[in-house]
Tab-separated table of C-alpha atoms and ligand atoms in Angstrom:
chain	number	residue	atom	x	y	z
A	260	MET	CA	22.128	-58.799	-86.957
A	261	THR	CA	20.386	-62.185	-86.082
A	262	GLY	CA	16.961	-63.315	-85.718
A	263	SER	CA	13.832	-63.744	-87.716
A	264	PRO	CA	12.274	-60.207	-89.013
A	265	HIS	CA	9.215	-58.931	-87.074
A	266	ARG	CA	6.226	-60.390	-88.209
A	267	ILE	CA	4.116	-57.242	-88.826
A	268	THR	CA	0.314	-57.826	-88.758
A	269	ALA	CA	-3.035	-55.735	-88.072
A	270	ALA	CA	-2.621	-55.544	-84.465
A	271	THR	CA	1.384	-54.280	-84.782
A	272	THR	CA	1.821	-50.587	-83.309
A	273	VAL	CA	3.336	-48.145	-85.783
A	274	ALA	CA	5.712	-45.546	-84.919
A	275	ALA	CA	6.885	-42.835	-87.500
A	276	VAL	CA	9.891	-40.605	-87.974
A	277	ILE	CA	8.855	-37.366	-90.225
A	278	GLY	CA	11.447	-35.277	-91.889
A	279	SER	CA	12.567	-34.368	-95.434
A	280	PRO	CA	14.811	-35.685	-96.530
A	281	VAL	CA	14.077	-38.586	-94.223
A	282	ARG	CA	15.535	-41.516	-96.317
A	283	HIS	CA	18.865	-41.686	-94.520
A	284	SER	CA	17.579	-41.531	-91.047
A	285	LEU	CA	18.781	-44.232	-88.804
A	286	SER	CA	15.427	-44.169	-86.756
A	287	PRO	CA	13.638	-47.047	-88.172
A	288	VAL	CA	16.932	-49.283	-87.615
A	289	LEU	CA	17.519	-48.110	-83.917
A	290	GLN	CA	13.950	-48.251	-83.079
A	291	ALA	CA	13.580	-52.007	-84.662
A	292	ALA	CA	16.390	-52.844	-82.503
A	293	ALA	CA	14.699	-51.491	-79.239
A	294	PHE	CA	11.468	-52.891	-79.887
A	295	ALA	CA	12.888	-56.504	-80.741
A	296	GLN	CA	15.093	-56.268	-78.033
A	297	LEU	CA	12.106	-55.418	-75.765
A	298	GLY	CA	9.768	-57.858	-77.271
A	299	LEU	CA	7.206	-55.265	-78.406
A	300	ASP	CA	4.933	-55.506	-81.506
A	301	TRP	CA	5.891	-52.222	-82.770
A	302	THR	CA	7.625	-51.253	-85.631
A	303	MET	CA	8.688	-47.666	-87.226
A	304	VAL	CA	8.388	-46.363	-90.606
A	305	ALA	CA	9.769	-42.991	-92.249
A	306	PHE	CA	7.582	-40.547	-93.952
A	307	GLU	CA	8.830	-37.691	-96.107
A	308	VAL	CA	6.966	-34.663	-94.866
A	309	ALA	CA	7.768	-31.454	-96.372
A	310	ALA	CA	8.557	-28.148	-94.249
A	311	GLY	CA	5.097	-26.755	-93.483
A	312	ASP	CA	3.327	-30.043	-93.283
A	313	GLY	CA	4.696	-30.628	-89.577
A	314	ALA	CA	1.220	-29.694	-87.822
A	315	ALA	CA	-0.680	-31.923	-90.139
A	316	ALA	CA	1.352	-34.646	-89.324
A	317	VAL	CA	1.115	-34.130	-85.577
A	318	ALA	CA	-2.812	-33.911	-86.104
A	319	ALA	CA	-2.823	-37.240	-88.108
A	320	MET	CA	-0.994	-39.103	-85.394
A	321	GLY	CA	-4.391	-39.488	-83.494
A	322	ALA	CA	-6.759	-40.114	-86.722
A	323	LEU	CA	-4.343	-43.164	-87.531
A	324	GLY	CA	-3.271	-44.226	-83.537
A	325	LEU	CA	0.542	-43.915	-84.322
A	326	GLY	CA	2.116	-44.869	-81.550
A	327	GLY	CA	4.731	-42.331	-81.268
A	328	MET	CA	6.527	-40.013	-83.645
A	329	ALA	CA	10.274	-38.988	-84.276
A	330	VAL	CA	10.951	-35.561	-85.726
A	331	THR	CA	13.783	-34.739	-87.864
A	332	MET	CA	14.799	-31.846	-90.057
A	333	PRO	CA	13.424	-29.602	-91.213
A	334	LEU	CA	10.233	-29.932	-89.085
A	335	LYS	CA	11.730	-29.769	-85.293
A	336	ALA	CA	10.527	-26.164	-84.666
A	337	GLU	CA	7.160	-26.136	-86.350
A	338	VAL	CA	6.229	-29.411	-84.616
A	339	ALA	CA	7.321	-27.498	-81.233
A	340	ALA	CA	4.700	-25.064	-82.023
A	341	ALA	CA	2.141	-27.827	-82.961
A	342	VAL	CA	2.466	-29.920	-80.071
A	343	ASP	CA	-0.327	-29.415	-77.154
A	344	GLU	CA	2.515	-29.241	-74.614
A	345	ARG	CA	6.209	-29.280	-74.325
A	346	ASP	CA	8.827	-31.000	-71.807
A	347	PRO	CA	11.217	-28.482	-70.435
A	348	ALA	CA	14.332	-29.135	-73.007
A	349	ALA	CA	11.751	-28.792	-75.658
A	350	ALA	CA	10.515	-25.411	-74.460
A	351	ALA	CA	13.645	-24.017	-73.778
A	352	LEU	CA	14.921	-25.101	-77.265
A	353	ARG	CA	11.645	-24.468	-79.133
A	354	SER	CA	12.471	-27.839	-80.579
A	355	VAL	CA	10.803	-30.881	-80.733
A	356	ASN	CA	12.624	-34.367	-81.916
A	357	THR	CA	9.869	-36.422	-80.279
A	358	VAL	CA	6.189	-36.556	-80.081
A	359	VAL	CA	4.044	-38.815	-77.454
A	360	ARG	CA	0.489	-39.144	-77.574
A	361	LEU	CA	-1.008	-38.995	-74.033
A	362	PRO	CA	-3.853	-41.299	-72.649
A	363	ASP	CA	-6.407	-38.008	-73.405
A	364	GLY	CA	-5.159	-37.846	-76.937
A	365	ARG	CA	-3.162	-34.378	-76.536
A	366	THR	CA	0.273	-34.467	-77.722
A	367	ARG	CA	3.440	-33.761	-75.752
A	368	GLY	CA	6.960	-32.518	-77.551
A	369	MET	CA	9.950	-33.834	-75.914
A	370	SER	CA	13.717	-33.086	-77.138
A	371	THR	CA	15.681	-35.599	-76.051
A	372	ASP	CA	19.209	-34.728	-78.023
A	373	GLY	CA	20.951	-33.269	-75.119
A	374	ASP	CA	20.046	-35.520	-72.432
A	375	GLY	CA	20.851	-38.390	-75.059
A	376	PHE	CA	24.121	-36.742	-75.417
A	377	VAL	CA	24.752	-36.566	-71.378
A	378	ASP	CA	23.657	-40.147	-71.313
A	379	SER	CA	26.396	-40.925	-74.017
A	380	LEU	CA	29.092	-39.049	-71.181
A	381	LEU	CA	27.590	-41.423	-68.579
A	382	THR	CA	27.954	-44.521	-70.531
A	383	ALA	CA	31.568	-43.595	-71.006
A	384	GLY	CA	32.109	-43.176	-67.482
A	385	VAL	CA	32.342	-39.341	-67.657
A	386	ASP	CA	29.927	-37.429	-65.492
A	387	PRO	CA	29.927	-33.812	-66.737
A	388	ALA	CA	28.496	-32.648	-63.266
A	389	GLY	CA	31.130	-30.156	-61.818
A	390	MET	CA	33.079	-30.022	-65.294
A	391	THR	CA	34.262	-26.958	-67.399
A	392	VAL	CA	33.110	-27.417	-70.990
A	393	LEU	CA	33.778	-25.882	-74.263
A	394	VAL	CA	30.931	-26.701	-76.669
A	395	ILE	CA	31.914	-25.794	-80.004
A	396	GLY	CA	28.786	-25.014	-82.368
A	397	ALA	CA	25.584	-23.484	-81.588
A	398	GLY	CA	23.260	-25.241	-83.965
A	399	GLY	CA	20.420	-27.364	-82.995
A	400	ALA	CA	22.577	-29.878	-81.375
A	401	GLY	CA	24.989	-27.537	-79.857
A	402	ARG	CA	21.774	-25.875	-78.402
A	403	SER	CA	20.482	-29.040	-77.045
A	404	ILE	CA	23.884	-30.056	-75.682
A	405	VAL	CA	24.187	-26.537	-73.920
A	406	ASP	CA	20.780	-26.720	-72.229
A	407	ALA	CA	21.485	-30.651	-71.069
A	408	LEU	CA	24.707	-30.104	-69.586
A	409	GLY	CA	23.667	-27.241	-67.514
A	410	ARG	CA	20.770	-29.081	-66.396
A	411	ARG	CA	23.368	-32.089	-65.551
A	412	GLY	CA	25.273	-29.562	-63.602
A	413	ALA	CA	28.546	-28.443	-65.648
A	414	ALA	CA	30.236	-25.895	-63.485
A	415	ALA	CA	30.656	-23.475	-66.431
A	416	ILE	CA	30.332	-23.891	-70.184
A	417	THR	CA	31.591	-21.711	-72.955
A	418	VAL	CA	30.348	-21.852	-76.375
A	419	VAL	CA	32.333	-20.861	-79.197
A	420	ASN	CA	30.967	-20.811	-82.806
A	421	ARG	CA	32.190	-19.544	-86.631
A	422	THR	CA	29.186	-17.223	-86.217
A	423	ASP	CA	29.572	-15.621	-82.882
A	424	THR	CA	25.968	-14.296	-82.622
A	425	ALA	CA	24.373	-17.773	-82.807
A	426	ALA	CA	26.906	-18.420	-79.445
A	427	VAL	CA	25.500	-15.758	-77.749
A	428	GLU	CA	22.162	-16.810	-78.462
A	429	ALA	CA	22.863	-20.609	-77.386
A	430	ALA	CA	24.929	-19.570	-74.259
A	431	ARG	CA	21.128	-17.875	-73.263
A	432	LEU	CA	20.223	-21.519	-72.802
A	433	SER	CA	22.059	-22.119	-69.584
A	434	PRO	CA	23.150	-19.858	-66.360
A	435	VAL	CA	26.300	-21.228	-66.038
A	436	ALA	CA	27.064	-20.760	-70.139
A	437	THR	CA	29.026	-17.838	-71.508
A	438	ALA	CA	30.203	-17.067	-75.353
A	439	ALA	CA	33.728	-16.640	-76.519
A	440	PRO	CA	34.862	-15.544	-80.024
A	441	ILE	CA	36.161	-18.221	-81.980
A	442	GLY	CA	39.545	-16.574	-81.599
A	443	ASP	CA	39.850	-17.566	-78.157
A	444	ILE	CA	39.230	-21.467	-78.951
A	445	VAL	CA	42.607	-22.643	-77.704
A	446	GLY	CA	42.852	-20.677	-74.933
A	447	VAL	CA	39.318	-21.844	-73.603
A	448	ALA	CA	40.095	-25.330	-74.480
A	449	GLY	CA	43.188	-25.457	-72.333
A	450	GLY	CA	41.040	-24.471	-69.436
A	451	ALA	CA	38.459	-27.087	-70.412
A	452	ASP	CA	37.672	-30.505	-68.821
A	453	LEU	CA	35.285	-31.560	-71.643
A	454	ILE	CA	35.399	-30.580	-74.956
A	455	VAL	CA	32.545	-31.158	-77.341
A	456	ASN	CA	32.465	-30.691	-80.986
A	457	THR	CA	28.496	-30.144	-82.127
A	458	THR	CA	29.503	-28.833	-85.841
A	459	SER	CA	29.736	-31.095	-88.880
A	460	VAL	CA	33.354	-30.345	-89.350
A	461	GLY	CA	35.057	-33.761	-89.768
A	462	MET	CA	31.973	-35.436	-91.214
A	463	GLY	CA	32.878	-37.715	-94.137
A	464	VAL	CA	36.427	-37.297	-93.562
A	465	ASP	CA	38.800	-40.239	-93.517
A	466	PRO	CA	41.330	-39.313	-90.769
A	467	SER	CA	44.058	-41.100	-93.025
A	468	ALA	CA	43.253	-38.703	-95.716
A	469	PRO	CA	46.348	-36.058	-96.843
A	470	ASP	CA	44.273	-33.236	-96.235
A	471	ALA	CA	42.262	-34.628	-92.941
A	472	ALA	CA	44.465	-33.029	-90.237
A	473	ALA	CA	42.709	-29.581	-91.434
A	474	GLN	CA	39.095	-31.090	-91.018
A	475	VAL	CA	38.861	-30.430	-86.908
A	476	ALA	CA	36.821	-27.968	-85.000
A	477	VAL	CA	39.375	-27.065	-82.862
A	478	PRO	CA	43.350	-27.019	-83.413
A	479	VAL	CA	44.796	-30.229	-82.253
A	480	GLU	CA	47.683	-28.704	-80.538
A	481	ALA	CA	45.026	-27.625	-77.664
A	482	LEU	CA	44.139	-31.203	-77.050
A	483	ALA	CA	45.965	-32.987	-73.890
A	484	ALA	CA	45.985	-35.812	-71.836
A	485	HIS	CA	43.408	-34.273	-69.017
A	486	HIS	CA	40.724	-33.388	-71.662
A	487	VAL	CA	37.718	-35.522	-72.584
A	488	VAL	CA	36.743	-35.166	-76.202
A	489	ALA	CA	33.356	-35.745	-77.358
A	490	ASP	CA	32.390	-35.491	-81.459
A	491	ILE	CA	28.852	-35.579	-82.341
A	492	VAL	CA	29.969	-36.856	-85.761
A	493	TYR	CA	29.498	-40.332	-86.342
A	494	HIS	CA	30.593	-41.123	-89.986
A	495	PRO	CA	33.147	-41.848	-89.742
A	496	LEU	CA	33.283	-43.143	-85.649
A	497	ARG	CA	36.569	-42.459	-85.418
A	498	THR	CA	36.690	-38.645	-86.630
A	499	VAL	CA	39.761	-36.797	-86.976
A	500	LEU	CA	39.136	-34.974	-83.685
A	501	LEU	CA	38.875	-38.330	-81.929
A	502	GLU	CA	42.040	-39.653	-83.412
A	503	ALA	CA	43.845	-36.597	-82.521
A	504	ALA	CA	42.310	-36.799	-79.208
A	505	ALA	CA	43.244	-40.590	-78.513
A	506	ALA	CA	46.838	-39.293	-79.838
A	507	ALA	CA	47.089	-36.546	-77.103
A	508	GLY	CA	46.127	-39.357	-74.403
A	509	ALA	CA	42.624	-37.553	-73.972
A	510	THR	CA	39.463	-39.814	-73.520
A	511	SER	CA	37.280	-39.625	-76.286
A	512	VAL	CA	33.789	-40.287	-76.592
A	513	ASP	CA	32.071	-40.849	-80.309
A	514	GLY	CA	29.121	-39.536	-81.816
A	515	LEU	CA	27.058	-42.731	-81.936
A	516	GLY	CA	26.202	-42.833	-78.031
A	517	MET	CA	23.972	-39.814	-78.756
A	518	LEU	CA	22.064	-41.210	-81.467
A	519	VAL	CA	21.635	-43.960	-79.803
A	520	HIS	CA	20.654	-42.407	-76.183
A	521	GLN	CA	18.620	-40.005	-77.671
A	522	ALA	CA	16.658	-42.902	-79.445
A	523	ALA	CA	16.641	-45.130	-76.331
A	524	ARG	CA	14.672	-42.058	-74.611
A	525	GLN	CA	12.243	-41.641	-77.263
A	526	CYS	CA	11.545	-45.710	-77.032
A	527	LEU	CA	10.915	-45.326	-73.448
A	528	ALA	CA	8.537	-42.316	-73.693
A	529	TRP	CA	6.122	-43.977	-76.325
A	530	THR	CA	6.581	-47.382	-74.869
A	531	GLY	CA	6.997	-47.042	-71.016
A	532	GLU	CA	9.960	-49.744	-71.336
A	533	ARG	CA	13.635	-48.729	-71.172
A	534	PRO	CA	15.289	-50.383	-74.191
A	535	ASP	CA	18.941	-51.597	-74.246
A	536	PRO	CA	21.113	-49.107	-75.668
A	537	ALA	CA	23.755	-51.607	-76.569
A	538	ALA	CA	21.405	-53.563	-78.649
A	539	MET	CA	20.371	-50.556	-80.231
A	540	ARG	CA	24.127	-49.613	-81.039
A	541	ALA	CA	25.011	-52.610	-82.683
A	542	ALA	CA	22.123	-52.675	-84.850
A	543	ALA	CA	23.309	-48.582	-86.010
A	544	GLU	CA	26.973	-49.928	-86.327
A	545	ALA	CA	25.757	-52.727	-88.706
A	546	GLU	CA	23.570	-50.335	-90.635
A	547	LEU	CA	26.473	-47.715	-91.009
A	548	ALA	CA	28.875	-50.736	-92.032
A	549	ALA	CA	26.412	-51.838	-94.732
A	550	ARG	CA	25.890	-48.528	-95.887
A	551	HIS	CA	29.674	-47.152	-96.403
A	552	ARG	CA	31.030	-50.707	-97.161
B	811	ATR	P1	22.629	-29.254	-86.407
B	811	ATR	O1	21.168	-29.343	-85.998
B	811	ATR	O2	23.458	-30.589	-86.568
B	811	ATR	O3	23.184	-28.650	-84.979
B	811	ATR	P2	22.886	-26.781	-87.563
B	811	ATR	O4	21.823	-26.472	-86.702
B	811	ATR	O5	22.905	-26.551	-89.161
B	811	ATR	O6	22.830	-28.494	-87.352
B	811	ATR	O7	24.242	-26.281	-86.858
B	811	ATR	C1	25.393	-26.445	-87.585
B	811	ATR	C2	26.661	-25.906	-86.511
B	811	ATR	O8	27.866	-26.381	-87.394
B	811	ATR	C3	26.620	-24.552	-86.576
B	811	ATR	O9	27.215	-23.974	-85.328
B	811	ATR	C4	27.729	-24.011	-87.717
B	811	ATR	O10	27.889	-22.734	-87.513
B	811	ATR	P3	27.227	-21.626	-88.166
B	811	ATR	O11	26.456	-21.150	-86.982
B	811	ATR	O12	28.670	-20.832	-88.325
B	811	ATR	O13	26.947	-21.660	-89.504
B	811	ATR	C5	28.545	-25.119	-87.414
B	811	ATR	N1	29.260	-25.371	-88.804
B	811	ATR	C6	28.860	-25.725	-89.923
B	811	ATR	N2	29.601	-26.104	-90.852
B	811	ATR	C7	30.648	-25.621	-90.305
B	811	ATR	C8	31.983	-25.099	-90.895
B	811	ATR	N3	32.888	-25.524	-91.973
B	811	ATR	N4	33.293	-24.707	-89.841
B	811	ATR	C9	32.904	-24.118	-88.615
B	811	ATR	N5	31.240	-24.247	-88.361
B	811	ATR	C10	30.656	-24.831	-89.036
């Protein structure tokens, strides 16, 4: 990264990211890049906030005059319950990753993950509207993606998950979504335009490692040139799944895009200004490279 560090003064607006553990969060780096690119006198700091203290942290926003709050594990559900109002995604998911302080002092909770994922597809030139989608995984990320793809106009979404009950639950988030048993994954993948891995499978796995081929959420034989394959794992950036997708001639979309775009939406919600995602992505890539040197 270039440029001199932002000079923090008593006039600087402070945003917070809260969670536990929070020390590995990329949010401060992403938001610092956004604030710098926009020329805003803002900064973000991370606060280690334990489960059960989410509501107190939200209440402290007003007392401290924080400009905004990002929320990560394990606080997303308790913060969703603590805010005064919720956007449609946060209400549907009962999960909040962004808190905005309204001019009247009330708090509004948002969930920008799913829409951030859709933004990452659009940036890659892929519009999921009208597509048939396989979503693998039904955790917090998977649920947000099912919700957002449904709102964006996906034609059909099939959710498969190691644990079937969670897939059924996630499929309730969109009228176009259904659940299928994990044993049907190859058949479902064959009929899909877009395949999304929302599980942690592949995280930290070097595609050139001897046992790497087994570390994929969908059998690689199911991948074909007509597919768009997206992974939400971003370490490594080129996961085993994305390498296999590329080898099959498919279009691949990496997981850093979702992280960057959900953060860009947070910055817009807090500051009213739309940052350049490319500047944020460059900062995140530099940070990840420094961490994994
Ligand atoms: P996140 O908020 O990142 O989505 P999560 O809520 O813990 O994290 O969800 C993790 C998802 O990855 C779940 O769908 C989980 O499957 P289960 O519901 O069966 O637990 C999935 N997952 C994690 N490890 C997995 C593995 N080794 N194989 C298959 N699925 C896995």
